[in-house]
């Protein structure tokens, strides 16, 4: 079955360390997204990508970076500049970027905590 | 700017009782509306979506939602709740912003089901 795989499920970061969250999809979707979820705040968009080698900042991009070298992969790096990284991170994808009626499909998330 | 309001952060219902979760949206054009469900530690699963046409939409797991343009609402309903429905529910509105699909999520309603 097609889907989105996020790894690892749990991740711990030390002070001053960069960590990378993996997101892989085999749905042949063009668009991919990263969201941050905090209790009581819903989902907030970090970065999105419409096609390979192109990505745009979302609402809360500071302290994060991404790459899109392959259609299937959209890794998120949480840098040391992100002072409050503890959260649940969700990756999503959808077909035909620019068509607003396509629902997003989600991975099972990565929970990042500070050591 | 598009926005979603879920006025109830937490709802408790008895098993077998009916359920209605409220959602109000703000969007300048015809909205594309979604309801997602999230179990603890998991990603979001699409329950149903509204794009156009019949204002009463059926989804998975026995859920339905009604689009009311005059009230800017898209409430989720289920006639008889099961214990397995306990989860967090997110309403979302989709639109085009700056040429990309932007989905704005509400803060979620946590459903507790008691025997």
mmCIF file of C-alpha atoms in Angstrom:
data_model
loop_
_atom_site.group_PDB
_atom_site.id
_atom_site.type_symbol
_atom_site.label_atom_id
_atom_site.label_comp_id
_atom_site.label_asym_id
_atom_site.label_seq_id
_atom_site.Cartn_x
_atom_site.Cartn_y
_atom_site.Cartn_z
ATOM 1 C CA UNK A 1 0.000 0.000 0.000
ATOM 2 C CA UNK A 2 1.168 3.508 -0.747
ATOM 3 C CA UNK A 3 1.765 5.941 2.031
ATOM 4 C CA UNK A 4 4.056 8.306 3.865
ATOM 5 C CA UNK A 5 6.822 7.023 6.129
ATOM 6 C CA UNK A 6 8.309 9.254 8.786
ATOM 7 C CA UNK A 7 11.351 8.256 10.802
ATOM 8 C CA UNK A 8 12.349 8.059 13.500
ATOM 9 C CA UNK A 9 9.173 7.947 15.584
ATOM 10 C CA UNK A 10 10.996 9.489 18.570
ATOM 11 C CA UNK A 11 14.035 11.758 18.432
ATOM 12 C CA UNK A 12 16.068 13.512 21.099
ATOM 13 C CA UNK A 13 18.171 16.592 20.517
ATOM 14 C CA UNK A 14 21.023 17.930 22.584
ATOM 15 C CA UNK A 15 21.663 21.621 22.964
ATOM 16 C CA UNK A 16 23.400 23.088 19.917
ATOM 17 C CA UNK A 17 22.743 20.037 17.781
ATOM 18 C CA UNK A 18 21.058 19.837 14.394
ATOM 19 C CA UNK A 19 18.747 16.889 13.809
ATOM 20 C CA UNK A 20 17.093 15.653 10.627
ATOM 21 C CA UNK A 21 13.629 14.145 10.356
ATOM 22 C CA UNK A 22 12.987 11.845 7.435
ATOM 23 C CA UNK A 23 9.849 11.822 5.256
ATOM 24 C CA UNK A 24 9.420 9.439 2.330
ATOM 25 C CA UNK A 25 6.301 8.940 0.202
ATOM 26 C CA UNK A 26 5.438 6.394 -2.492
ATOM 27 C CA UNK A 27 2.174 7.993 -3.529
ATOM 28 C CA UNK A 28 3.745 9.740 -6.532
ATOM 29 C CA UNK A 29 2.587 13.072 -5.098
ATOM 30 C CA UNK A 30 4.118 16.294 -6.335
ATOM 31 C CA UNK A 31 3.579 18.428 -3.236
ATOM 32 C CA UNK A 32 4.959 17.779 0.222
ATOM 33 C CA UNK A 33 4.577 19.657 3.502
ATOM 34 C CA UNK A 34 5.990 19.811 7.006
ATOM 35 C CA UNK A 35 3.817 20.794 9.959
ATOM 36 C CA UNK A 36 4.536 21.329 13.612
ATOM 37 C CA UNK A 37 1.890 20.344 16.146
ATOM 38 C CA UNK A 38 1.812 21.690 19.685
ATOM 39 C CA UNK A 39 -0.975 21.001 22.203
ATOM 40 C CA UNK A 40 -3.855 23.423 21.776
ATOM 41 C CA UNK A 41 -2.390 25.051 18.657
ATOM 42 C CA UNK A 42 -3.426 22.779 15.838
ATOM 43 C CA UNK A 43 -1.011 22.318 12.938
ATOM 44 C CA UNK A 44 1.308 25.061 11.781
ATOM 45 C CA UNK A 45 3.038 24.970 8.395
ATOM 46 C CA UNK A 46 6.860 25.002 8.451
ATOM 47 C CA UNK A 47 7.844 24.422 4.806
ATOM 48 C CA UNK A 48 6.228 23.146 1.646
ATOM 49 C CA UNK A 49 7.484 21.969 -1.722
ATOM 50 C CA UNK A 50 5.586 21.923 -4.992
ATOM 51 C CA UNK A 51 8.189 20.168 -7.135
ATOM 52 C CA UNK A 52 11.694 18.738 -6.914
ATOM 53 C CA UNK A 53 14.430 21.278 -6.126
ATOM 54 C CA UNK A 54 11.882 23.897 -5.082
ATOM 55 C CA UNK A 55 10.508 24.706 -1.639
ATOM 56 C CA UNK A 56 8.950 27.658 0.145
ATOM 57 C CA UNK A 57 8.759 28.882 3.715
ATOM 58 C CA UNK A 58 5.540 28.409 5.582
ATOM 59 C CA UNK A 59 4.294 30.303 8.608
ATOM 60 C CA UNK A 60 6.986 29.236 11.102
ATOM 61 C CA UNK A 61 10.138 28.456 9.058
ATOM 62 C CA UNK A 62 12.702 30.111 11.346
ATOM 63 C CA UNK A 63 15.149 27.572 12.768
ATOM 64 C CA UNK A 64 14.269 24.915 10.195
ATOM 65 C CA UNK A 65 15.631 23.896 6.800
ATOM 66 C CA UNK A 66 14.535 21.438 4.118
ATOM 67 C CA UNK A 67 15.664 19.937 0.827
ATOM 68 C CA UNK A 68 13.801 18.309 -2.058
ATOM 69 C CA UNK A 69 16.295 16.443 -4.191
ATOM 70 C CA UNK A 70 13.919 13.599 -5.020
ATOM 71 C CA UNK A 71 10.191 13.548 -5.577
ATOM 72 C CA UNK A 72 9.763 10.887 -2.892
ATOM 73 C CA UNK A 73 11.768 12.558 -0.139
ATOM 74 C CA UNK A 74 11.416 15.781 1.860
ATOM 75 C CA UNK A 75 13.690 15.765 4.928
ATOM 76 C CA UNK A 76 13.390 18.443 7.605
ATOM 77 C CA UNK A 77 16.388 19.645 9.605
ATOM 78 C CA UNK A 78 15.753 21.253 12.974
ATOM 79 C CA UNK A 79 18.738 23.504 13.527
ATOM 80 C CA UNK A 80 20.254 24.780 16.753
ATOM 81 C CA UNK A 81 18.650 28.132 15.931
ATOM 82 C CA UNK A 82 15.255 26.656 16.781
ATOM 83 C CA UNK A 83 15.116 27.397 20.487
ATOM 84 C CA UNK A 84 11.917 25.530 21.260
ATOM 85 C CA UNK A 85 11.965 22.418 19.074
ATOM 86 C CA UNK A 86 9.998 20.111 21.349
ATOM 87 C CA UNK A 87 6.892 19.204 19.349
ATOM 88 C CA UNK A 88 5.222 16.590 17.183
ATOM 89 C CA UNK A 89 6.233 16.936 13.530
ATOM 90 C CA UNK A 90 3.970 15.785 10.725
ATOM 91 C CA UNK A 91 4.825 15.332 7.067
ATOM 92 C CA UNK A 92 2.097 15.399 4.432
ATOM 93 C CA UNK A 93 1.745 15.153 0.680
ATOM 94 C CA UNK A 94 -0.875 15.866 -1.952
ATOM 95 C CA UNK A 95 -1.376 15.616 -5.688
ATOM 96 C CA UNK A 96 -1.303 18.455 -8.191
ATOM 97 C CA UNK A 97 0.001 21.407 -6.285
ATOM 98 C CA UNK A 98 -2.100 24.441 -6.967
ATOM 99 C CA UNK A 99 -5.341 22.550 -6.892
ATOM 100 C CA UNK A 100 -6.882 23.408 -3.586
ATOM 101 C CA UNK A 101 -9.384 20.578 -3.435
ATOM 102 C CA UNK A 102 -6.895 17.766 -3.021
ATOM 103 C CA UNK A 103 -6.711 16.429 0.520
ATOM 104 C CA UNK A 104 -3.374 15.978 2.170
ATOM 105 C CA UNK A 105 -2.158 12.557 3.257
ATOM 106 C CA UNK A 106 -0.194 12.393 6.493
ATOM 107 C CA UNK A 107 2.583 10.300 7.950
ATOM 108 C CA UNK A 108 2.497 9.044 11.535
ATOM 109 C CA UNK A 109 4.732 11.801 12.844
ATOM 110 C CA UNK A 110 8.013 12.218 14.704
ATOM 111 C CA UNK A 111 8.088 13.377 18.304
ATOM 112 C CA UNK A 112 11.139 15.526 19.007
ATOM 113 C CA UNK A 113 12.288 16.232 22.543
ATOM 114 C CA UNK A 114 15.171 18.111 24.113
ATOM 115 C CA UNK A 115 17.700 16.217 26.244
ATOM 116 C CA UNK B 1 -6.932 35.312 5.095
ATOM 117 C CA UNK B 2 -8.554 31.953 5.665
ATOM 118 C CA UNK B 3 -9.214 30.693 9.168
ATOM 119 C CA UNK B 4 -10.989 27.917 11.032
ATOM 120 C CA UNK B 5 -12.623 28.025 14.442
ATOM 121 C CA UNK B 6 -13.414 24.953 16.474
ATOM 122 C CA UNK B 7 -15.139 26.383 19.532
ATOM 123 C CA UNK B 8 -15.099 23.202 21.607
ATOM 124 C CA UNK B 9 -11.663 22.110 22.750
ATOM 125 C CA UNK B 10 -12.943 19.077 24.620
ATOM 126 C CA UNK B 11 -16.228 17.146 24.378
ATOM 127 C CA UNK B 12 -17.417 14.147 26.360
ATOM 128 C CA UNK B 13 -20.249 11.926 25.157
ATOM 129 C CA UNK B 14 -21.666 8.605 26.257
ATOM 130 C CA UNK B 15 -21.220 5.590 24.041
ATOM 131 C CA UNK B 16 -24.251 5.245 21.778
ATOM 132 C CA UNK B 17 -25.147 8.926 22.001
ATOM 133 C CA UNK B 18 -25.167 11.245 19.011
ATOM 134 C CA UNK B 19 -22.270 13.587 18.320
ATOM 135 C CA UNK B 20 -21.882 16.975 16.699
ATOM 136 C CA UNK B 21 -18.537 18.759 16.461
ATOM 137 C CA UNK B 22 -18.682 22.386 15.424
ATOM 138 C CA UNK B 23 -16.544 24.106 12.824
ATOM 139 C CA UNK B 24 -16.760 27.635 11.476
ATOM 140 C CA UNK B 25 -14.550 28.874 8.676
ATOM 141 C CA UNK B 26 -13.574 32.132 7.037
ATOM 142 C CA UNK B 27 -12.610 32.167 3.375
ATOM 143 C CA UNK B 28 -13.234 34.684 0.607
ATOM 144 C CA UNK B 29 -14.254 32.283 -2.138
ATOM 145 C CA UNK B 30 -15.822 28.857 -2.369
ATOM 146 C CA UNK B 31 -14.186 26.873 0.411
ATOM 147 C CA UNK B 32 -12.779 23.412 0.236
ATOM 148 C CA UNK B 33 -13.424 21.831 3.617
ATOM 149 C CA UNK B 34 -12.049 18.775 5.353
ATOM 150 C CA UNK B 35 -12.419 16.862 8.577
ATOM 151 C CA UNK B 36 -9.499 14.808 9.856
ATOM 152 C CA UNK B 37 -9.183 12.502 12.868
ATOM 153 C CA UNK B 38 -6.030 11.878 14.892
ATOM 154 C CA UNK B 39 -5.465 9.095 17.394
ATOM 155 C CA UNK B 40 -2.788 9.699 20.065
ATOM 156 C CA UNK B 41 0.722 9.591 18.634
ATOM 157 C CA UNK B 42 -0.533 9.091 15.102
ATOM 158 C CA UNK B 43 -0.889 11.164 11.964
ATOM 159 C CA UNK B 44 -4.115 12.636 10.638
ATOM 160 C CA UNK B 45 -6.610 10.528 8.711
ATOM 161 C CA UNK B 46 -9.096 12.105 6.325
ATOM 162 C CA UNK B 47 -12.708 11.515 7.396
ATOM 163 C CA UNK B 48 -14.490 13.447 4.663
ATOM 164 C CA UNK B 49 -14.220 16.416 2.343
ATOM 165 C CA UNK B 50 -16.514 18.979 0.731
ATOM 166 C CA UNK B 51 -15.717 20.572 -2.595
ATOM 167 C CA UNK B 52 -19.072 21.368 -4.191
ATOM 168 C CA UNK B 53 -22.505 19.933 -4.859
ATOM 169 C CA UNK B 54 -24.547 18.191 -2.216
ATOM 170 C CA UNK B 55 -24.055 20.021 1.064
ATOM 171 C CA UNK B 56 -24.350 16.839 3.125
ATOM 172 C CA UNK B 57 -21.259 14.709 2.687
ATOM 173 C CA UNK B 58 -20.686 11.197 3.914
ATOM 174 C CA UNK B 59 -17.368 10.008 5.179
ATOM 175 C CA UNK B 60 -15.686 6.984 6.634
ATOM 176 C CA UNK B 61 -16.525 5.381 9.990
ATOM 177 C CA UNK B 62 -20.162 6.523 9.801
ATOM 178 C CA UNK B 63 -19.415 10.242 9.973
ATOM 179 C CA UNK B 64 -21.149 12.948 7.970
ATOM 180 C CA UNK B 65 -20.847 16.702 7.728
ATOM 181 C CA UNK B 66 -23.115 19.451 6.491
ATOM 182 C CA UNK B 67 -21.897 22.556 4.706
ATOM 183 C CA UNK B 68 -23.967 25.661 5.485
ATOM 184 C CA UNK B 69 -22.739 28.641 3.517
ATOM 185 C CA UNK B 70 -25.060 31.093 5.282
ATOM 186 C CA UNK B 71 -23.567 30.144 8.646
ATOM 187 C CA UNK B 72 -19.990 29.544 7.405
ATOM 188 C CA UNK B 73 -20.146 26.211 9.136
ATOM 189 C CA UNK B 74 -19.121 22.641 8.415
ATOM 190 C CA UNK B 75 -20.206 20.611 11.440
ATOM 191 C CA UNK B 76 -19.322 16.952 11.827
ATOM 192 C CA UNK B 77 -21.961 14.503 13.024
ATOM 193 C CA UNK B 78 -22.347 10.866 13.944
ATOM 194 C CA UNK B 79 -25.665 9.340 15.054
ATOM 195 C CA UNK B 80 -24.193 6.829 17.510
ATOM 196 C CA UNK B 81 -20.722 7.135 18.955
ATOM 197 C CA UNK B 82 -18.509 4.106 19.588
ATOM 198 C CA UNK B 83 -15.715 3.936 22.164
ATOM 199 C CA UNK B 84 -13.210 3.680 19.306
ATOM 200 C CA UNK B 85 -14.220 7.173 18.142
ATOM 201 C CA UNK B 86 -12.315 8.726 21.040
ATOM 202 C CA UNK B 87 -9.660 10.850 19.326
ATOM 203 C CA UNK B 88 -8.928 14.415 18.308
ATOM 204 C CA UNK B 89 -10.795 15.889 15.373
ATOM 205 C CA UNK B 90 -9.539 18.667 13.135
ATOM 206 C CA UNK B 91 -11.529 20.797 10.745
ATOM 207 C CA UNK B 92 -9.583 22.382 7.886
ATOM 208 C CA UNK B 93 -10.191 24.791 5.026
ATOM 209 C CA UNK B 94 -8.220 24.670 1.775
ATOM 210 C CA UNK B 95 -7.536 27.477 -0.639
ATOM 211 C CA UNK B 96 -4.960 28.912 -2.986
ATOM 212 C CA UNK B 97 -2.503 31.430 -1.523
ATOM 213 C CA UNK B 98 0.428 32.692 -3.568
ATOM 214 C CA UNK B 99 -0.077 29.904 -6.086
ATOM 215 C CA UNK B 100 0.078 27.008 -3.700
ATOM 216 C CA UNK B 101 -2.454 24.979 -1.838
ATOM 217 C CA UNK B 102 -2.741 26.305 1.677
ATOM 218 C CA UNK B 103 -4.666 24.291 4.214
ATOM 219 C CA UNK B 104 -5.502 25.957 7.493
ATOM 220 C CA UNK B 105 -6.359 23.711 10.413
ATOM 221 C CA UNK B 106 -8.447 24.423 13.466
ATOM 222 C CA UNK B 107 -6.966 23.802 16.900
ATOM 223 C CA UNK B 108 -8.857 20.527 17.227
ATOM 224 C CA UNK B 109 -11.612 19.064 19.394
ATOM 225 C CA UNK B 110 -10.703 16.219 21.692
ATOM 226 C CA UNK B 111 -13.494 13.670 22.017
ATOM 227 C CA UNK B 112 -13.838 11.506 25.087
ATOM 228 C CA UNK B 113 -16.314 8.619 25.039
ATOM 229 C CA UNK B 114 -17.605 7.249 28.336
ATOM 230 C CA UNK B 115 -19.331 3.884 28.813
#
